[in-house]
Amino acid sequence: MSEVQRIDLNSDLGESYGQWTLGDDDAILALVSSANVACGFHAGSPDVILATVRAAAARGVAVGAHVSYPDLVGFGRRNMDLSHDELMADVIYQIGALQGMAAAAGTRVRYVKPHGALYNTIAHNEQQGRAVIAAIKAVDPSLVLMGLAGSRILSLAAEQGLRTVAEAFADRAYHSDGTLVSRREAGAVLHDPQQVAQRMLHMIRGGGILSVEGEFTALKADSICVHGDSPAAIEMARHTRQLLTAHGIEIAPFTEAV
């Protein structure tokens, strides 16, 4: 396969809430090219969201809406059986809130990335996937949908006229079918910065990764996520950026290419 010369590096940011701090957004903004900013439904108070968007704009980092189920207590990681109209309205509400913050910060929302349980559910649940797609199209059809590489939601969104970007997770383990290992299982989250960086280089250059079943799993992505709430997030992002750059791979927002 041909070598990739550019890839996006993203992280979930703006997830602190008032006096409660989660992650080091300022540090990771110096390393990533796209910021998935919480919209208040799973995390992020208004003051935190605005500060995060301002910081991203100041660094030239692309801003995306990190939309979620309405689940502050569960950090958006609990499944919810919502109707099409209810979920669509929830997503519209969150995108609109972040668009207001972005306008105040002198930037704009470029893409939408569902969070947590919603992200995993729409990867295979067409009903909820269609609700998210409908919400994006209702607000701004030029917004890009970021989703799990190889999942049905990306092809479904493309069929509905949305631009999409495939995402891989640097710090998450995969099954051989391309799905993520549940956070409830041991080994689901990786913590070694050097291991994380090497597997992302192997994904780009070799076209896949090693699954927890020990099988080579094809994986092609345009964006790599390092979770900002991981204890080693900064080191993982730094190692990944340095290793990829050393191999001639430019880190840049995917929005420059789509």
Coordinates of C-alpha atoms in Angstrom, one line a residue:
M1 CA 0.0 0.0 0.0
S2 CA 1.1 3.6 -0.6
E3 CA 2.5 5.5 2.4
V4 CA 0.3 8.0 4.1
Q5 CA 2.0 11.4 4.2
R6 CA -0.5 13.1 6.5
I7 CA -2.8 12.1 9.4
D8 CA -5.0 13.9 11.9
L9 CA -4.4 13.5 15.6
N10 CA -7.4 14.3 17.8
S11 CA -8.4 14.2 21.5
D12 CA -11.6 14.6 23.6
L13 CA -11.3 17.9 25.4
G14 CA -13.4 20.3 27.4
E15 CA -14.6 17.6 29.7
S16 CA -13.9 19.4 33.0
Y17 CA -17.0 20.6 34.8
G18 CA -16.8 23.8 36.9
Q19 CA -14.3 23.2 39.7
W20 CA -13.8 19.6 38.6
T21 CA -10.8 19.1 36.3
L22 CA -10.4 16.3 33.9
G23 CA -7.2 16.0 31.8
D24 CA -4.7 18.7 30.8
D25 CA -6.3 20.4 27.8
D26 CA -3.7 23.1 27.4
A27 CA -0.9 20.5 27.2
I28 CA -2.6 18.2 24.7
L29 CA -3.8 21.1 22.5
A30 CA -0.1 21.7 21.8
L31 CA 0.1 18.2 20.3
V32 CA -3.1 17.5 18.5
S33 CA -4.6 18.9 15.3
S34 CA -8.3 18.4 16.1
A35 CA -10.3 18.9 19.3
N36 CA -13.5 17.0 20.0
V37 CA -15.1 19.4 22.5
A38 CA -17.7 18.2 24.9
C39 CA -21.1 19.9 24.5
G40 CA -22.5 19.7 28.1
F41 CA -24.4 16.4 27.9
H42 CA -21.7 14.0 29.1
A43 CA -19.2 16.6 30.4
G44 CA -18.2 20.3 30.1
S45 CA -19.7 23.3 31.8
P46 CA -20.3 26.4 29.7
D47 CA -17.2 28.2 31.0
V48 CA -15.0 25.2 30.4
I49 CA -16.4 24.7 26.8
L50 CA -15.8 28.4 25.9
A51 CA -12.3 28.4 27.3
T52 CA -11.5 25.1 25.4
V53 CA -12.8 26.5 22.1
R54 CA -10.8 29.7 22.6
A55 CA -7.7 27.8 23.3
A56 CA -8.2 25.6 20.3
A57 CA -8.8 28.6 18.0
A58 CA -5.6 30.3 19.3
R59 CA -3.5 27.2 18.3
G60 CA -5.2 26.7 15.0
V61 CA -6.7 23.4 16.1
A62 CA -9.9 22.3 14.3
V63 CA -13.0 22.2 16.5
G64 CA -15.5 19.4 16.5
A65 CA -18.7 18.8 18.5
H66 CA -18.3 15.8 20.8
V67 CA -22.0 15.0 21.2
S68 CA -23.4 12.5 23.6
Y69 CA -26.4 10.9 25.2
P70 CA -27.8 13.1 28.0
D71 CA -25.8 11.3 30.7
L72 CA -23.7 13.5 33.0
V73 CA -23.6 11.0 35.8
G74 CA -22.4 8.2 33.6
F75 CA -20.1 10.3 31.5
G76 CA -22.0 9.4 28.5
R77 CA -20.9 5.7 28.7
R78 CA -24.3 4.2 29.3
N79 CA -26.5 3.0 26.5
M80 CA -29.9 4.8 26.1
D81 CA -32.9 3.7 24.1
L82 CA -34.0 7.0 22.7
S83 CA -36.5 7.6 19.9
H84 CA -35.3 9.0 16.5
D85 CA -36.8 12.4 17.2
E86 CA -35.5 12.7 20.7
L87 CA -31.9 11.7 19.8
M88 CA -32.0 14.0 16.7
A89 CA -33.1 16.9 18.9
D90 CA -30.4 16.1 21.5
V91 CA -27.7 16.2 18.8
I92 CA -29.0 19.4 17.2
Y93 CA -29.0 21.0 20.6
Q94 CA -25.4 20.1 21.3
I95 CA -24.1 21.2 17.9
G96 CA -25.9 24.5 18.2
A97 CA -24.5 25.1 21.7
L98 CA -20.9 24.6 20.5
Q99 CA -21.5 26.6 17.3
G100 CA -22.4 29.6 19.6
M101 CA -19.2 29.1 21.6
A102 CA -17.2 28.8 18.5
A103 CA -18.6 32.0 17.0
A104 CA -17.7 33.8 20.2
A105 CA -14.2 32.5 20.0
G106 CA -13.7 33.5 16.4
T107 CA -13.7 30.0 15.0
R108 CA -16.3 27.5 13.8
V109 CA -17.4 23.9 14.3
R110 CA -16.0 21.7 11.5
Y111 CA -17.1 18.2 12.3
V112 CA -19.2 16.0 14.7
K113 CA -17.8 13.1 16.7
P114 CA -20.3 11.2 18.9
H115 CA -19.0 10.2 22.3
G116 CA -18.9 7.1 24.4
A117 CA -21.9 4.8 24.3
L118 CA -23.5 6.8 21.4
Y119 CA -20.4 6.4 19.3
N120 CA -20.3 2.7 19.8
T121 CA -24.1 2.2 19.4
I122 CA -24.4 4.1 16.0
A123 CA -21.5 2.0 14.7
H124 CA -24.0 -0.8 14.3
N125 CA -27.4 0.6 15.2
E126 CA -28.9 2.0 12.0
Q127 CA -31.9 3.6 13.7
Q128 CA -29.8 5.7 16.0
G129 CA -27.2 6.3 13.3
R130 CA -29.9 7.8 11.1
A131 CA -31.0 10.1 13.9
V132 CA -27.5 11.5 14.3
I133 CA -27.1 11.9 10.5
A134 CA -30.4 13.7 10.3
A135 CA -29.4 16.0 13.1
I136 CA -26.1 17.0 11.4
K137 CA -27.9 17.5 8.0
A138 CA -30.5 19.7 9.7
V139 CA -27.9 22.0 11.3
D140 CA -25.2 22.1 8.6
P141 CA -24.8 19.5 5.9
S142 CA -21.1 20.6 5.4
L143 CA -20.2 19.2 8.8
V144 CA -18.1 16.1 8.7
L145 CA -19.1 13.0 10.7
M146 CA -16.2 11.2 12.5
G147 CA -16.8 7.6 13.2
L148 CA -15.2 4.2 13.9
A149 CA -13.0 3.0 11.0
G150 CA -14.8 0.2 9.1
S151 CA -18.1 0.7 10.7
R152 CA -21.5 0.8 9.0
I153 CA -22.2 4.4 10.2
L154 CA -19.6 5.8 7.8
S155 CA -21.1 4.2 4.7
L156 CA -24.6 5.1 5.9
A157 CA -23.6 8.7 6.3
A158 CA -22.0 8.8 2.9
E159 CA -25.1 7.4 1.3
Q160 CA -27.0 10.3 3.0
G161 CA -24.6 12.9 1.5
L162 CA -22.4 13.6 4.5
R163 CA -18.6 13.7 4.3
T164 CA -17.0 11.3 6.8
V165 CA -13.7 10.6 8.4
A166 CA -12.6 7.2 9.7
E167 CA -11.0 7.2 13.2
A168 CA -8.7 4.8 14.9
F169 CA -8.0 4.8 18.7
A170 CA -4.3 4.8 19.7
D171 CA -5.0 3.8 23.3
R172 CA -7.8 1.3 22.9
A173 CA -7.6 -2.5 22.2
Y174 CA -9.4 -3.9 19.2
H175 CA -11.2 -7.2 18.5
S176 CA -10.4 -9.0 15.2
D177 CA -13.7 -7.8 13.7
G178 CA -12.6 -4.2 14.1
T179 CA -14.7 -3.3 17.1
L180 CA -13.3 -1.8 20.3
V181 CA -12.8 -4.0 23.4
S182 CA -15.3 -3.0 26.1
R183 CA -13.9 -0.8 28.8
R184 CA -15.3 -3.3 31.2
E185 CA -12.7 -5.8 30.1
A186 CA -9.1 -6.0 31.3
G187 CA -6.7 -4.6 28.7
A188 CA -9.2 -2.5 26.9
V189 CA -7.2 0.7 27.5
L190 CA -3.5 0.8 26.7
H191 CA -1.2 2.9 28.8
D192 CA 2.4 2.5 27.4
P193 CA 3.2 5.6 25.3
Q194 CA 5.8 3.8 23.2
Q195 CA 3.6 0.8 22.5
V196 CA 0.7 3.2 21.5
A197 CA 3.0 5.2 19.2
Q198 CA 4.4 2.1 17.5
R199 CA 1.1 0.5 16.9
M200 CA -0.2 3.7 15.2
L201 CA 2.9 3.8 13.0
H202 CA 2.3 0.1 12.1
M203 CA -1.4 0.9 11.4
I204 CA -0.4 3.6 8.9
R205 CA 2.5 1.8 7.3
G206 CA 1.2 -1.8 7.5
G207 CA -2.5 -1.2 7.1
G208 CA -3.7 -2.7 10.4
I209 CA -3.0 -3.6 14.0
L210 CA -2.8 -6.8 16.2
S211 CA -6.2 -7.6 17.8
V212 CA -6.6 -9.0 21.3
E213 CA -7.2 -12.4 19.7
G214 CA -3.7 -12.2 18.3
E215 CA -4.8 -11.7 14.7
F216 CA -3.8 -9.0 12.2
T217 CA -6.8 -6.7 11.8
A218 CA -7.0 -4.4 8.8
L219 CA -7.5 -0.8 9.9
K220 CA -7.4 2.3 7.7
A221 CA -8.1 5.6 9.3
D222 CA -7.7 9.3 8.6
S223 CA -7.6 10.4 12.2
I224 CA -6.1 9.0 15.4
C225 CA -7.6 9.6 18.8
V226 CA -5.7 9.8 22.1
H227 CA -8.2 10.1 25.0
G228 CA -7.5 13.3 27.0
D229 CA -8.7 11.7 30.2
S230 CA -6.1 8.9 30.2
P231 CA -3.4 9.3 32.9
A232 CA -0.6 9.0 30.2
A233 CA -2.5 11.1 27.6
I234 CA 0.1 13.8 27.2
E235 CA 3.0 11.3 26.8
M236 CA 1.0 9.1 24.4
A237 CA 0.2 12.1 22.2
R238 CA 3.7 13.3 22.3
H239 CA 5.3 10.0 21.5
T240 CA 2.8 9.3 18.7
R241 CA 3.4 12.7 17.2
Q242 CA 7.1 12.5 17.4
L243 CA 7.3 9.0 16.0
L244 CA 5.0 9.7 13.1
T245 CA 6.7 13.0 12.3
A246 CA 10.1 11.2 12.4
H247 CA 8.8 8.8 9.7
G248 CA 7.7 11.6 7.4
I249 CA 4.0 11.7 8.4
E250 CA 2.7 15.2 8.8
I251 CA 0.2 15.9 11.6
A252 CA -2.6 18.1 10.3
P253 CA -6.4 18.6 10.7
F254 CA -8.3 16.2 8.4
T255 CA -10.5 19.2 7.6
E256 CA -7.7 20.5 5.3
A257 CA -8.1 17.4 3.1
V258 CA -11.9 16.7 3.0

